[in-house]
Amino acid sequence: ILNVEQSPQSLHVQEGDSTNFTCSFPSSNFYALHWYRWETAKSPEALFVMTLNGDEKKKGRISATLNTKEGYSYLYIKGSQPEDSATYLCAFYRGGADGLTFGKGTHLIIQP
Amino acid sequence: SQTIHQWPATLVQPVGSPLSLECTVEGTSNPNLYWYRQAAGRGLQLLFYSVGIGQISSEVPQNLSASRPQDRQFILSSKKLLLSDSGFYLCAWSLSGVRNGYTFGSGTRLTVV
């Protein structure tokens, strides 16, 4: 059983502040690490697919880093806005035709 | 453009009744297809995945089964639902290859009573 852990489980952040949270995953048999944003009443939406150690990806105010040797990824949100409120999921991919193994997510609430 | 349709959106079924959830994908060929479930207080759990027609792999032994009768159709079924089958079911597709993210359907909220 693959263990993908996300912390914290939930997070309250003041509007305008920056924040970050963590995803840890097995460091062996690594192929890719995915990040998704899941807003209430919507489908999870892909943010990043990361494959290389040291990779850093950015989309607007959101960025992510990857350390495959130690098995963790950080997601950063700069200048949080109310529309950033969502559950952020990371998922580990070990290759082949297997599906992704998801963490339980970090539930982010941006307070005006 | 590619789209994914999943229905129904909500379902309330009695224990012991059958289940059929359907998912269809448009705008792509030979996608990988997946069924995930989120039970209360838990993360998304992979139930089944399929890389082609008639090819189904199961991740977790359970009361459910899946079928892929056509390239872009994926069906989740049960002959007799259990209370523990309650949850939020998501269908997803992806193209083969390590760099491709998943596209999820809108989900089905199943409550077994």
mmCIF file of C-alpha atoms in Angstrom:
data_model
loop_
_atom_site.group_PDB
_atom_site.id
_atom_site.type_symbol
_atom_site.label_atom_id
_atom_site.label_comp_id
_atom_site.label_asym_id
_atom_site.label_seq_id
_atom_site.Cartn_x
_atom_site.Cartn_y
_atom_site.Cartn_z
ATOM 1 C CA ILE A 1 0.000 0.000 0.000
ATOM 2 C CA LEU A 2 1.459 3.348 -1.049
ATOM 3 C CA ASN A 3 1.479 6.034 1.627
ATOM 4 C CA VAL A 4 0.859 9.596 0.459
ATOM 5 C CA GLU A 5 0.565 12.053 3.330
ATOM 6 C CA GLN A 6 -0.520 15.674 3.225
ATOM 7 C CA SER A 7 -0.183 18.251 5.957
ATOM 8 C CA PRO A 8 -1.788 20.139 7.419
ATOM 9 C CA GLN A 9 -5.219 18.571 7.057
ATOM 10 C CA SER A 10 -6.835 22.015 7.115
ATOM 11 C CA LEU A 11 -5.598 25.559 7.058
ATOM 12 C CA HIS A 12 -7.174 28.977 7.658
ATOM 13 C CA VAL A 13 -5.305 31.846 6.033
ATOM 14 C CA GLN A 14 -6.030 35.552 5.995
ATOM 15 C CA GLU A 15 -6.677 37.080 2.594
ATOM 16 C CA GLY A 16 -3.449 38.517 1.209
ATOM 17 C CA ASP A 17 -1.164 36.223 3.200
ATOM 18 C CA SER A 18 1.012 33.593 1.578
ATOM 19 C CA THR A 19 0.864 29.965 2.596
ATOM 20 C CA ASN A 20 2.282 26.567 1.805
ATOM 21 C CA PHE A 21 1.579 22.933 2.532
ATOM 22 C CA THR A 22 3.303 19.612 2.166
ATOM 23 C CA CYS A 23 2.895 16.307 0.394
ATOM 24 C CA SER A 24 5.139 13.351 1.267
ATOM 25 C CA PHE A 25 5.323 10.215 -0.840
ATOM 26 C CA PRO A 26 7.488 7.108 -1.344
ATOM 27 C CA SER A 27 10.913 8.009 -2.714
ATOM 28 C CA SER A 28 11.251 4.689 -4.556
ATOM 29 C CA ASN A 29 9.614 3.830 -7.908
ATOM 30 C CA PHE A 30 8.826 7.475 -8.532
ATOM 31 C CA TYR A 31 7.398 8.517 -11.879
ATOM 32 C CA ALA A 32 5.335 11.632 -11.210
ATOM 33 C CA LEU A 33 3.677 13.759 -8.585
ATOM 34 C CA HIS A 34 0.387 15.487 -9.373
ATOM 35 C CA TRP A 35 -1.315 18.413 -7.652
ATOM 36 C CA TYR A 36 -5.055 19.030 -7.982
ATOM 37 C CA ARG A 37 -7.397 21.710 -6.723
ATOM 38 C CA TRP A 38 -10.862 20.546 -5.702
ATOM 39 C CA GLU A 39 -13.401 23.259 -5.158
ATOM 40 C CA THR A 40 -16.709 22.511 -3.495
ATOM 41 C CA ALA A 41 -19.356 21.236 -5.936
ATOM 42 C CA LYS A 42 -16.804 20.937 -8.734
ATOM 43 C CA SER A 43 -14.476 18.268 -10.100
ATOM 44 C CA PRO A 44 -10.813 18.088 -9.109
ATOM 45 C CA GLU A 45 -8.770 20.170 -11.516
ATOM 46 C CA ALA A 46 -5.172 19.419 -12.404
ATOM 47 C CA LEU A 47 -2.665 22.081 -11.336
ATOM 48 C CA PHE A 48 0.723 20.499 -11.922
ATOM 49 C CA VAL A 49 2.316 17.262 -13.037
ATOM 50 C CA MET A 50 5.902 17.091 -11.817
ATOM 51 C CA THR A 51 8.416 14.477 -12.841
ATOM 52 C CA LEU A 52 11.975 15.708 -12.230
ATOM 53 C CA ASN A 53 13.807 16.081 -8.938
ATOM 54 C CA GLY A 54 14.251 19.762 -8.208
ATOM 55 C CA ASP A 55 11.443 20.696 -10.564
ATOM 56 C CA GLU A 56 9.543 23.869 -9.835
ATOM 57 C CA LYS A 57 6.285 24.750 -11.578
ATOM 58 C CA LYS A 58 4.242 27.914 -11.444
ATOM 59 C CA LYS A 59 0.722 28.914 -12.441
ATOM 60 C CA GLY A 60 -0.145 32.470 -11.525
ATOM 61 C CA ARG A 61 0.196 32.844 -7.750
ATOM 62 C CA ILE A 62 0.531 29.099 -7.187
ATOM 63 C CA SER A 63 3.816 27.232 -7.411
ATOM 64 C CA ALA A 64 5.119 23.826 -6.447
ATOM 65 C CA THR A 65 8.500 22.231 -5.814
ATOM 66 C CA LEU A 66 9.556 18.610 -5.912
ATOM 67 C CA ASN A 67 12.195 16.582 -4.065
ATOM 68 C CA THR A 68 12.046 12.989 -5.250
ATOM 69 C CA LYS A 69 15.098 11.833 -3.282
ATOM 70 C CA GLU A 70 13.517 12.632 0.053
ATOM 71 C CA GLY A 71 9.939 12.179 -1.105
ATOM 72 C CA TYR A 72 8.206 15.510 -0.637
ATOM 73 C CA SER A 73 6.592 18.323 -2.562
ATOM 74 C CA TYR A 74 5.513 21.762 -1.417
ATOM 75 C CA LEU A 75 2.645 23.803 -2.821
ATOM 76 C CA TYR A 76 2.879 27.564 -2.325
ATOM 77 C CA ILE A 77 0.160 30.161 -2.718
ATOM 78 C CA LYS A 78 1.273 33.783 -2.775
ATOM 79 C CA GLY A 79 -1.121 36.544 -1.743
ATOM 80 C CA SER A 80 -4.093 34.269 -1.001
ATOM 81 C CA GLN A 81 -7.476 35.256 -2.411
ATOM 82 C CA PRO A 82 -10.936 33.961 -1.434
ATOM 83 C CA GLU A 83 -11.159 32.038 -4.717
ATOM 84 C CA ASP A 84 -8.152 29.969 -3.585
ATOM 85 C CA SER A 85 -10.367 28.283 -0.983
ATOM 86 C CA ALA A 86 -10.454 24.611 -1.933
ATOM 87 C CA THR A 87 -9.043 21.224 -1.056
ATOM 88 C CA TYR A 88 -5.603 20.690 -2.565
ATOM 89 C CA LEU A 89 -4.767 17.106 -3.393
ATOM 90 C CA CYS A 90 -1.442 15.594 -4.237
ATOM 91 C CA ALA A 91 -1.164 12.227 -5.949
ATOM 92 C CA PHE A 92 1.733 9.861 -6.519
ATOM 93 C CA TYR A 93 2.235 7.959 -9.752
ATOM 94 C CA ARG A 94 4.506 4.900 -9.768
ATOM 95 C CA GLY A 95 4.328 4.230 -13.478
ATOM 96 C CA GLY A 96 2.678 1.760 -15.798
ATOM 97 C CA ALA A 97 -1.056 1.753 -16.226
ATOM 98 C CA ASP A 98 -1.743 2.062 -12.522
ATOM 99 C CA GLY A 99 -3.818 4.931 -11.303
ATOM 100 C CA LEU A 100 -2.735 7.723 -9.024
ATOM 101 C CA THR A 101 -2.544 7.264 -5.268
ATOM 102 C CA PHE A 102 -4.004 10.353 -3.623
ATOM 103 C CA GLY A 103 -3.347 11.969 -0.289
ATOM 104 C CA LYS A 104 -6.296 13.041 1.844
ATOM 105 C CA GLY A 105 -5.794 16.650 0.887
ATOM 106 C CA THR A 106 -5.264 19.986 2.586
ATOM 107 C CA HIS A 107 -8.489 21.933 3.038
ATOM 108 C CA LEU A 108 -7.638 25.614 2.606
ATOM 109 C CA ILE A 109 -9.976 28.372 3.741
ATOM 110 C CA ILE A 110 -9.125 31.962 2.902
ATOM 111 C CA GLN A 111 -10.685 34.408 5.331
ATOM 112 C CA PRO A 112 -11.530 37.920 4.034
ATOM 113 C CA SER B 1 -12.178 19.391 -26.963
ATOM 114 C CA GLN B 2 -12.362 16.493 -24.571
ATOM 115 C CA THR B 3 -15.280 16.162 -22.184
ATOM 116 C CA ILE B 4 -16.261 13.609 -19.607
ATOM 117 C CA HIS B 5 -19.822 12.877 -18.555
ATOM 118 C CA GLN B 6 -20.805 11.064 -15.406
ATOM 119 C CA TRP B 7 -24.275 10.301 -14.157
ATOM 120 C CA PRO B 8 -26.355 10.364 -12.088
ATOM 121 C CA ALA B 9 -25.218 13.218 -9.864
ATOM 122 C CA THR B 10 -26.897 11.865 -6.744
ATOM 123 C CA LEU B 11 -28.372 8.502 -5.893
ATOM 124 C CA VAL B 12 -30.073 7.068 -2.821
ATOM 125 C CA GLN B 13 -30.335 3.303 -2.888
ATOM 126 C CA PRO B 14 -31.482 0.724 -0.335
ATOM 127 C CA VAL B 15 -29.116 -1.925 0.974
ATOM 128 C CA GLY B 16 -29.158 -4.980 -1.267
ATOM 129 C CA SER B 17 -30.221 -3.120 -4.390
ATOM 130 C CA PRO B 18 -28.124 -3.097 -7.594
ATOM 131 C CA LEU B 19 -26.024 -0.182 -8.805
ATOM 132 C CA SER B 20 -24.968 1.107 -12.193
ATOM 133 C CA LEU B 21 -22.961 4.302 -12.638
ATOM 134 C CA GLU B 22 -21.934 5.341 -16.105
ATOM 135 C CA CYS B 23 -19.102 7.472 -17.401
ATOM 136 C CA THR B 24 -18.419 8.465 -21.003
ATOM 137 C CA VAL B 25 -15.581 10.418 -22.543
ATOM 138 C CA GLU B 26 -15.728 12.432 -25.745
ATOM 139 C CA GLY B 27 -13.052 13.915 -27.915
ATOM 140 C CA THR B 28 -10.287 11.385 -27.373
ATOM 141 C CA SER B 29 -9.451 7.811 -28.273
ATOM 142 C CA ASN B 30 -8.156 4.922 -26.186
ATOM 143 C CA PRO B 31 -8.043 6.826 -22.921
ATOM 144 C CA ASN B 32 -7.079 5.281 -19.629
ATOM 145 C CA LEU B 33 -10.219 5.277 -17.471
ATOM 146 C CA TYR B 34 -10.518 5.227 -13.700
ATOM 147 C CA TRP B 35 -13.125 4.935 -10.953
ATOM 148 C CA TYR B 36 -12.304 6.547 -7.622
ATOM 149 C CA ARG B 37 -14.318 6.731 -4.414
ATOM 150 C CA GLN B 38 -14.139 9.140 -1.535
ATOM 151 C CA ALA B 39 -15.738 7.734 1.604
ATOM 152 C CA ALA B 40 -16.552 10.001 4.537
ATOM 153 C CA GLY B 41 -13.365 11.290 6.166
ATOM 154 C CA ARG B 42 -11.086 9.566 3.695
ATOM 155 C CA GLY B 43 -9.082 10.455 0.627
ATOM 156 C CA LEU B 44 -9.744 9.432 -2.949
ATOM 157 C CA GLN B 45 -9.329 5.692 -3.287
ATOM 158 C CA LEU B 46 -8.709 4.039 -6.650
ATOM 159 C CA LEU B 47 -11.270 1.306 -7.285
ATOM 160 C CA PHE B 48 -10.734 0.275 -10.912
ATOM 161 C CA TYR B 49 -8.710 1.307 -13.916
ATOM 162 C CA SER B 50 -8.838 0.317 -17.544
ATOM 163 C CA VAL B 51 -6.351 0.723 -20.382
ATOM 164 C CA GLY B 52 -8.631 -0.632 -23.107
ATOM 165 C CA ILE B 53 -11.928 -2.253 -24.002
ATOM 166 C CA GLY B 54 -12.637 -5.202 -21.757
ATOM 167 C CA GLN B 55 -9.459 -4.637 -19.723
ATOM 168 C CA ILE B 56 -10.216 -3.968 -16.079
ATOM 169 C CA SER B 57 -7.841 -3.941 -13.134
ATOM 170 C CA SER B 58 -9.062 -3.806 -9.567
ATOM 171 C CA GLU B 59 -7.116 -2.139 -6.804
ATOM 172 C CA VAL B 60 -9.284 -3.078 -3.872
ATOM 173 C CA PRO B 61 -11.368 -6.239 -3.333
ATOM 174 C CA GLN B 62 -14.919 -5.138 -2.735
ATOM 175 C CA ASN B 63 -18.546 -5.429 -3.537
ATOM 176 C CA LEU B 64 -18.177 -3.560 -6.816
ATOM 177 C CA SER B 65 -17.256 -4.408 -10.389
ATOM 178 C CA ALA B 66 -16.434 -2.392 -13.480
ATOM 179 C CA SER B 67 -16.810 -2.899 -17.191
ATOM 180 C CA ARG B 68 -15.629 -1.141 -20.322
ATOM 181 C CA PRO B 69 -17.909 -2.252 -23.157
ATOM 182 C CA GLN B 70 -16.762 0.520 -25.497
ATOM 183 C CA ASP B 71 -13.573 2.537 -25.846
ATOM 184 C CA ARG B 72 -14.961 5.617 -24.134
ATOM 185 C CA GLN B 73 -17.497 4.086 -21.766
ATOM 186 C CA PHE B 74 -16.778 2.942 -18.234
ATOM 187 C CA ILE B 75 -19.430 1.456 -15.968
ATOM 188 C CA LEU B 76 -19.330 0.813 -12.237
ATOM 189 C CA SER B 77 -21.740 -1.804 -10.944
ATOM 190 C CA SER B 78 -22.831 -3.740 -7.930
ATOM 191 C CA LYS B 79 -25.283 -6.606 -7.614
ATOM 192 C CA LYS B 80 -26.095 -5.868 -3.973
ATOM 193 C CA LEU B 81 -25.139 -2.612 -2.309
ATOM 194 C CA LEU B 82 -23.807 -2.449 1.226
ATOM 195 C CA LEU B 83 -23.992 0.491 3.619
ATOM 196 C CA SER B 84 -20.211 0.812 3.306
ATOM 197 C CA ASP B 85 -20.583 1.513 -0.424
ATOM 198 C CA SER B 86 -21.840 5.010 0.380
ATOM 199 C CA GLY B 87 -19.533 7.741 -0.820
ATOM 200 C CA PHE B 88 -18.645 10.091 -3.609
ATOM 201 C CA TYR B 89 -17.687 8.329 -6.832
ATOM 202 C CA LEU B 90 -15.523 9.997 -9.435
ATOM 203 C CA CYS B 91 -14.724 8.831 -12.938
ATOM 204 C CA ALA B 92 -11.553 10.123 -14.576
ATOM 205 C CA TRP B 93 -9.621 9.726 -17.802
ATOM 206 C CA SER B 94 -6.066 10.334 -18.873
ATOM 207 C CA LEU B 95 -3.861 9.710 -21.844
ATOM 208 C CA SER B 96 -1.049 7.233 -21.459
ATOM 209 C CA GLY B 97 2.197 8.742 -20.368
ATOM 210 C CA VAL B 98 3.697 9.953 -17.145
ATOM 211 C CA ARG B 99 3.189 13.653 -17.793
ATOM 212 C CA ASN B 100 -0.570 13.630 -18.294
ATOM 213 C CA GLY B 101 -2.903 14.861 -15.605
ATOM 214 C CA TYR B 102 -6.301 13.371 -15.009
ATOM 215 C CA THR B 103 -9.603 14.917 -16.035
ATOM 216 C CA PHE B 104 -12.394 14.116 -13.628
ATOM 217 C CA GLY B 105 -16.120 13.839 -14.104
ATOM 218 C CA SER B 106 -18.549 15.740 -11.916
ATOM 219 C CA GLY B 107 -19.049 12.833 -9.540
ATOM 220 C CA THR B 108 -21.927 10.805 -8.108
ATOM 221 C CA ARG B 109 -22.969 11.091 -4.482
ATOM 222 C CA LEU B 110 -24.222 7.620 -3.501
ATOM 223 C CA THR B 111 -26.059 7.112 -0.244
ATOM 224 C CA VAL B 112 -26.978 3.565 0.683
ATOM 225 C CA VAL B 113 -29.797 3.437 3.218
#
